[in-house]
PDB file of C-alpha atoms in Angstrom:
ATOM      1  CA  MET A   1      -8.134 153.542  31.500  1.00 88.00           C
ATOM      2  CA  MET A   2      -5.901 153.643  34.532  1.00 89.00           C
ATOM      3  CA  LYS A   3      -2.698 151.617  34.472  1.00 94.00           C
ATOM      4  CA  THR A   4      -0.815 150.300  37.461  1.00 97.00           C
ATOM      5  CA  CYS A   5       2.883 150.494  38.212  1.00 98.00           C
ATOM      6  CA  ILE A   6       4.682 148.914  41.160  1.00 98.00           C
ATOM      7  CA  SER A   7       8.016 150.200  42.383  1.00 98.00           C
ATOM      8  CA  THR A   8      10.838 147.764  43.033  1.00 98.00           C
ATOM      9  CA  TYR A   9      11.202 149.681  46.297  1.00 97.00           C
ATOM     10  CA  SER A  10       7.895 148.129  47.401  1.00 97.00           C
ATOM     11  CA  PHE A  11       9.691 144.812  47.777  1.00 97.00           C
ATOM     12  CA  TRP A  12      12.584 146.216  49.835  1.00 95.00           C
ATOM     13  CA  PRO A  13      12.167 143.826  52.799  1.00 95.00           C
ATOM     14  CA  MET A  14      12.301 140.832  50.444  1.00 97.00           C
ATOM     15  CA  TYR A  15      15.818 141.655  49.236  1.00 96.00           C
ATOM     16  CA  ALA A  16      17.363 141.166  52.678  1.00 94.00           C
ATOM     17  CA  LYS A  17      14.953 138.612  54.150  1.00 96.00           C
ATOM     18  CA  CYS A  18      14.558 136.333  51.137  1.00 96.00           C
ATOM     19  CA  GLY A  19      17.589 137.105  48.979  1.00 96.00           C
ATOM     20  CA  TRP A  20      15.492 138.613  46.217  1.00 97.00           C
ATOM     21  CA  THR A  21      16.985 140.527  43.326  1.00 97.00           C
ATOM     22  CA  LEU A  22      15.288 143.171  41.243  1.00 98.00           C
ATOM     23  CA  PHE A  23      14.516 140.415  38.752  1.00 98.00           C
ATOM     24  CA  ASP A  24      12.448 138.677  41.455  1.00 98.00           C
ATOM     25  CA  ALA A  25      10.640 141.965  42.056  1.00 98.00           C
ATOM     26  CA  ILE A  26       9.899 142.215  38.334  1.00 98.00           C
ATOM     27  CA  ASP A  27       8.536 138.661  38.373  1.00 98.00           C
ATOM     28  CA  LYS A  28       6.281 139.458  41.324  1.00 98.00           C
ATOM     29  CA  THR A  29       5.125 142.717  39.715  1.00 98.00           C
ATOM     30  CA  ALA A  30       4.073 140.782  36.607  1.00 98.00           C
ATOM     31  CA  GLU A  31       2.469 138.052  38.725  1.00 98.00           C
ATOM     32  CA  LEU A  32       0.406 140.691  40.541  1.00 98.00           C
ATOM     33  CA  GLY A  33      -0.963 141.904  37.208  1.00 98.00           C
ATOM     34  CA  ALA A  34       0.587 145.360  37.126  1.00 98.00           C
ATOM     35  CA  ASP A  35       1.136 147.117  33.815  1.00 98.00           C
ATOM     36  CA  ALA A  36       4.540 148.573  34.649  1.00 98.00           C
ATOM     37  CA  VAL A  37       7.481 148.510  37.028  1.00 98.00           C
ATOM     38  CA  GLU A  38       9.420 151.453  38.438  1.00 98.00           C
ATOM     39  CA  PHE A  39      13.116 150.786  38.931  1.00 97.00           C
ATOM     40  CA  VAL A  40      14.745 152.115  42.097  1.00 97.00           C
ATOM     41  CA  LEU A  41      18.494 151.710  41.704  1.00 97.00           C
ATOM     42  CA  ASP A  42      21.458 152.517  43.895  1.00 95.00           C
ATOM     43  CA  ASP A  43      25.093 152.960  42.867  1.00 96.00           C
ATOM     44  CA  ASN A  44      26.025 149.282  43.127  1.00 95.00           C
ATOM     45  CA  PRO A  45      24.856 147.198  40.186  1.00 97.00           C
ATOM     46  CA  PRO A  46      25.666 143.498  40.555  1.00 96.00           C
ATOM     47  CA  ASP A  47      28.041 141.268  38.625  1.00 95.00           C
ATOM     48  CA  GLY A  48      30.449 144.035  37.591  1.00 96.00           C
ATOM     49  CA  LEU A  49      27.817 145.693  35.397  1.00 97.00           C
ATOM     50  CA  THR A  50      27.695 149.429  34.858  1.00 97.00           C
ATOM     51  CA  LEU A  51      24.524 151.260  35.856  1.00 97.00           C
ATOM     52  CA  GLY A  52      23.584 151.555  32.196  1.00 98.00           C
ATOM     53  CA  GLU A  53      24.154 147.871  31.497  1.00 98.00           C
ATOM     54  CA  TYR A  54      22.140 146.890  34.543  1.00 98.00           C
ATOM     55  CA  ALA A  55      19.262 149.233  33.673  1.00 98.00           C
ATOM     56  CA  ILE A  56      19.160 147.826  30.140  1.00 98.00           C
ATOM     57  CA  LYS A  57      19.181 144.268  31.474  1.00 98.00           C
ATOM     58  CA  LEU A  58      16.337 145.048  33.894  1.00 98.00           C
ATOM     59  CA  ALA A  59      14.275 146.846  31.254  1.00 98.00           C
ATOM     60  CA  THR A  60      14.740 144.034  28.747  1.00 98.00           C
ATOM     61  CA  TYR A  61      13.662 141.503  31.356  1.00 98.00           C
ATOM     62  CA  ALA A  62      10.645 143.587  32.403  1.00 98.00           C
ATOM     63  CA  HIS A  63       9.553 143.974  28.789  1.00 98.00           C
ATOM     64  CA  SER A  64       9.855 140.194  28.300  1.00 98.00           C
ATOM     65  CA  LYS A  65       7.362 139.856  31.189  1.00 98.00           C
ATOM     66  CA  GLY A  66       4.937 142.276  29.518  1.00 98.00           C
ATOM     67  CA  LEU A  67       5.757 145.202  31.793  1.00 98.00           C
ATOM     68  CA  ALA A  68       6.401 148.776  30.727  1.00 98.00           C
ATOM     69  CA  THR A  69       9.302 150.632  32.360  1.00 98.00           C
ATOM     70  CA  PRO A  70       8.063 154.209  32.657  1.00 97.00           C
ATOM     71  CA  ILE A  71      10.206 155.567  35.487  1.00 98.00           C
ATOM     72  CA  TYR A  72      13.672 155.289  37.004  1.00 98.00           C
ATOM     73  CA  THR A  73      14.321 156.426  40.561  1.00 97.00           C
ATOM     74  CA  THR A  74      17.417 156.865  42.667  1.00 96.00           C
ATOM     75  CA  GLY A  75      18.337 158.434  45.958  1.00 93.00           C
ATOM     76  CA  ALA A  76      20.092 161.773  46.093  1.00 94.00           C
ATOM     77  CA  ASN A  77      21.205 164.266  48.680  1.00 93.00           C
ATOM     78  CA  PHE A  78      21.932 167.727  47.339  1.00 93.00           C
ATOM     79  CA  CYS A  79      22.922 168.932  50.797  1.00 90.00           C
ATOM     80  CA  PRO A  80      26.336 167.254  51.137  1.00 83.00           C
ATOM     81  CA  PRO A  81      29.685 168.980  51.604  1.00 87.00           C
ATOM     82  CA  ASP A  82      30.461 168.322  47.902  1.00 90.00           C
ATOM     83  CA  VAL A  83      27.239 168.974  45.999  1.00 93.00           C
ATOM     84  CA  LYS A  84      29.051 168.878  42.625  1.00 96.00           C
ATOM     85  CA  ALA A  85      30.106 165.271  43.215  1.00 96.00           C
ATOM     86  CA  GLU A  86      26.514 164.378  44.117  1.00 95.00           C
ATOM     87  CA  ILE A  87      25.232 166.056  40.955  1.00 97.00           C
ATOM     88  CA  GLU A  88      27.701 164.059  38.859  1.00 97.00           C
ATOM     89  CA  ARG A  89      26.688 160.852  40.643  1.00 97.00           C
ATOM     90  CA  VAL A  90      23.012 161.454  39.875  1.00 98.00           C
ATOM     91  CA  LYS A  91      23.850 162.268  36.253  1.00 98.00           C
ATOM     92  CA  LYS A  92      25.217 158.714  35.941  1.00 98.00           C
ATOM     93  CA  HIS A  93      21.729 157.511  36.821  1.00 98.00           C
ATOM     94  CA  VAL A  94      20.282 159.818  34.163  1.00 98.00           C
ATOM     95  CA  ASP A  95      22.637 158.151  31.685  1.00 98.00           C
ATOM     96  CA  ALA A  96      21.463 154.714  32.845  1.00 98.00           C
ATOM     97  CA  ALA A  97      17.797 155.650  32.470  1.00 98.00           C
ATOM     98  CA  ALA A  98      18.462 157.002  28.979  1.00 98.00           C
ATOM     99  CA  ALA A  99      20.382 153.847  28.011  1.00 98.00           C
ATOM    100  CA  ALA A 100      17.397 151.741  29.094  1.00 98.00           C
ATOM    101  CA  GLY A 101      14.930 153.901  27.160  1.00 98.00           C
ATOM    102  CA  ILE A 102      13.222 155.209  30.284  1.00 98.00           C
ATOM    103  CA  HIS A 103      11.932 158.755  29.807  1.00 97.00           C
ATOM    104  CA  LEU A 104      10.867 159.725  33.309  1.00 97.00           C
ATOM    105  CA  MET A 105      13.115 159.981  36.340  1.00 97.00           C
ATOM    106  CA  ARG A 106      12.811 161.117  39.910  1.00 94.00           C
ATOM    107  CA  GLN A 107      15.276 161.386  42.730  1.00 92.00           C
ATOM    108  CA  ASP A 108      15.329 162.597  46.281  1.00 90.00           C
ATOM    109  CA  ILE A 109      16.694 166.064  46.843  1.00 92.00           C
ATOM    110  CA  THR A 110      17.968 165.715  50.397  1.00 90.00           C
ATOM    111  CA  HIS A 111      17.645 163.551  53.450  1.00 85.00           C
ATOM    112  CA  GLY A 112      19.081 166.029  55.869  1.00 83.00           C
ATOM    113  CA  PHE A 113      22.022 168.176  56.714  1.00 84.00           C
ATOM    114  CA  TYR A 114      25.441 166.585  56.481  1.00 83.00           C
ATOM    115  CA  PRO A 115      27.575 166.214  59.620  1.00 84.00           C
ATOM    116  CA  GLY A 116      29.420 169.455  60.173  1.00 85.00           C
ATOM    117  CA  TYR A 117      26.917 171.650  58.312  1.00 85.00           C
ATOM    118  CA  ASP A 118      27.117 174.976  60.100  1.00 87.00           C
ATOM    119  CA  GLY A 119      24.558 177.014  58.179  1.00 87.00           C
ATOM    120  CA  VAL A 120      21.035 177.917  59.159  1.00 90.00           C
ATOM    121  CA  ARG A 121      19.046 174.685  59.440  1.00 90.00           C
ATOM    122  CA  THR A 122      15.876 175.648  57.617  1.00 90.00           C
ATOM    123  CA  PHE A 123      14.469 174.643  54.265  1.00 88.00           C
ATOM    124  CA  GLU A 124      14.436 178.287  53.201  1.00 91.00           C
ATOM    125  CA  ALA A 125      18.181 178.579  53.910  1.00 89.00           C
ATOM    126  CA  ILE A 126      19.148 175.621  51.725  1.00 88.00           C
ATOM    127  CA  LEU A 127      16.519 176.051  49.003  1.00 91.00           C
ATOM    128  CA  PRO A 128      18.724 178.197  46.719  1.00 90.00           C
ATOM    129  CA  PHE A 129      21.517 175.639  46.413  1.00 85.00           C
ATOM    130  CA  LEU A 130      19.058 172.734  46.335  1.00 93.00           C
ATOM    131  CA  ALA A 131      17.299 174.473  43.443  1.00 95.00           C
ATOM    132  CA  ASP A 132      20.600 174.975  41.606  1.00 95.00           C
ATOM    133  CA  ALA A 133      21.455 171.266  41.931  1.00 96.00           C
ATOM    134  CA  ILE A 134      17.970 170.147  40.901  1.00 96.00           C
ATOM    135  CA  ARG A 135      18.063 172.494  37.914  1.00 97.00           C
ATOM    136  CA  GLU A 136      21.443 171.190  36.755  1.00 97.00           C
ATOM    137  CA  VAL A 137      20.317 167.555  36.921  1.00 97.00           C
ATOM    138  CA  ALA A 138      16.954 168.368  35.297  1.00 97.00           C
ATOM    139  CA  GLU A 139      18.604 170.207  32.404  1.00 98.00           C
ATOM    140  CA  TYR A 140      21.020 167.314  31.911  1.00 98.00           C
ATOM    141  CA  ALA A 141      18.125 164.833  31.982  1.00 98.00           C
ATOM    142  CA  GLN A 142      16.136 166.923  29.520  1.00 98.00           C
ATOM    143  CA  SER A 143      19.110 166.920  27.121  1.00 98.00           C
ATOM    144  CA  HIS A 144      18.826 163.109  27.203  1.00 97.00           C
ATOM    145  CA  GLY A 145      15.075 163.068  26.549  1.00 96.00           C
ATOM    146  CA  ILE A 146      14.149 162.469  30.178  1.00 97.00           C
ATOM    147  CA  LEU A 147      11.606 164.478  32.137  1.00 93.00           C
TER     148      LEU A 147
END
């Protein structure tokens, strides 16, 4: 039997236009009859919460609405001037997913070359250091029970 999952990203226009929060997106996901909700989180949880606290709060709320929380997603760009800082930033999201009991995570790998990048501008040129960053985050996630 197929199950359905709606990403909180699907409601992106509603956050700005209607003042929605992720809790509103969870409500709408449940109202639409989905089985699960995917969280897409940035680095700015509300109300002074940590990422982990916020993820736990969202997961608890989703579960109270009958929704599973199978996946956590965040943006990433492993082609910045300081890739180590970006790796550490994404690892904080891994920690948040683990705290919320979410065992699957995805993130972007890049959204383009940073201003001032002076290397060859091809995917093949940046693939080696993208792969290193992805591998480091994936190994960290795996050590926390996250695929």
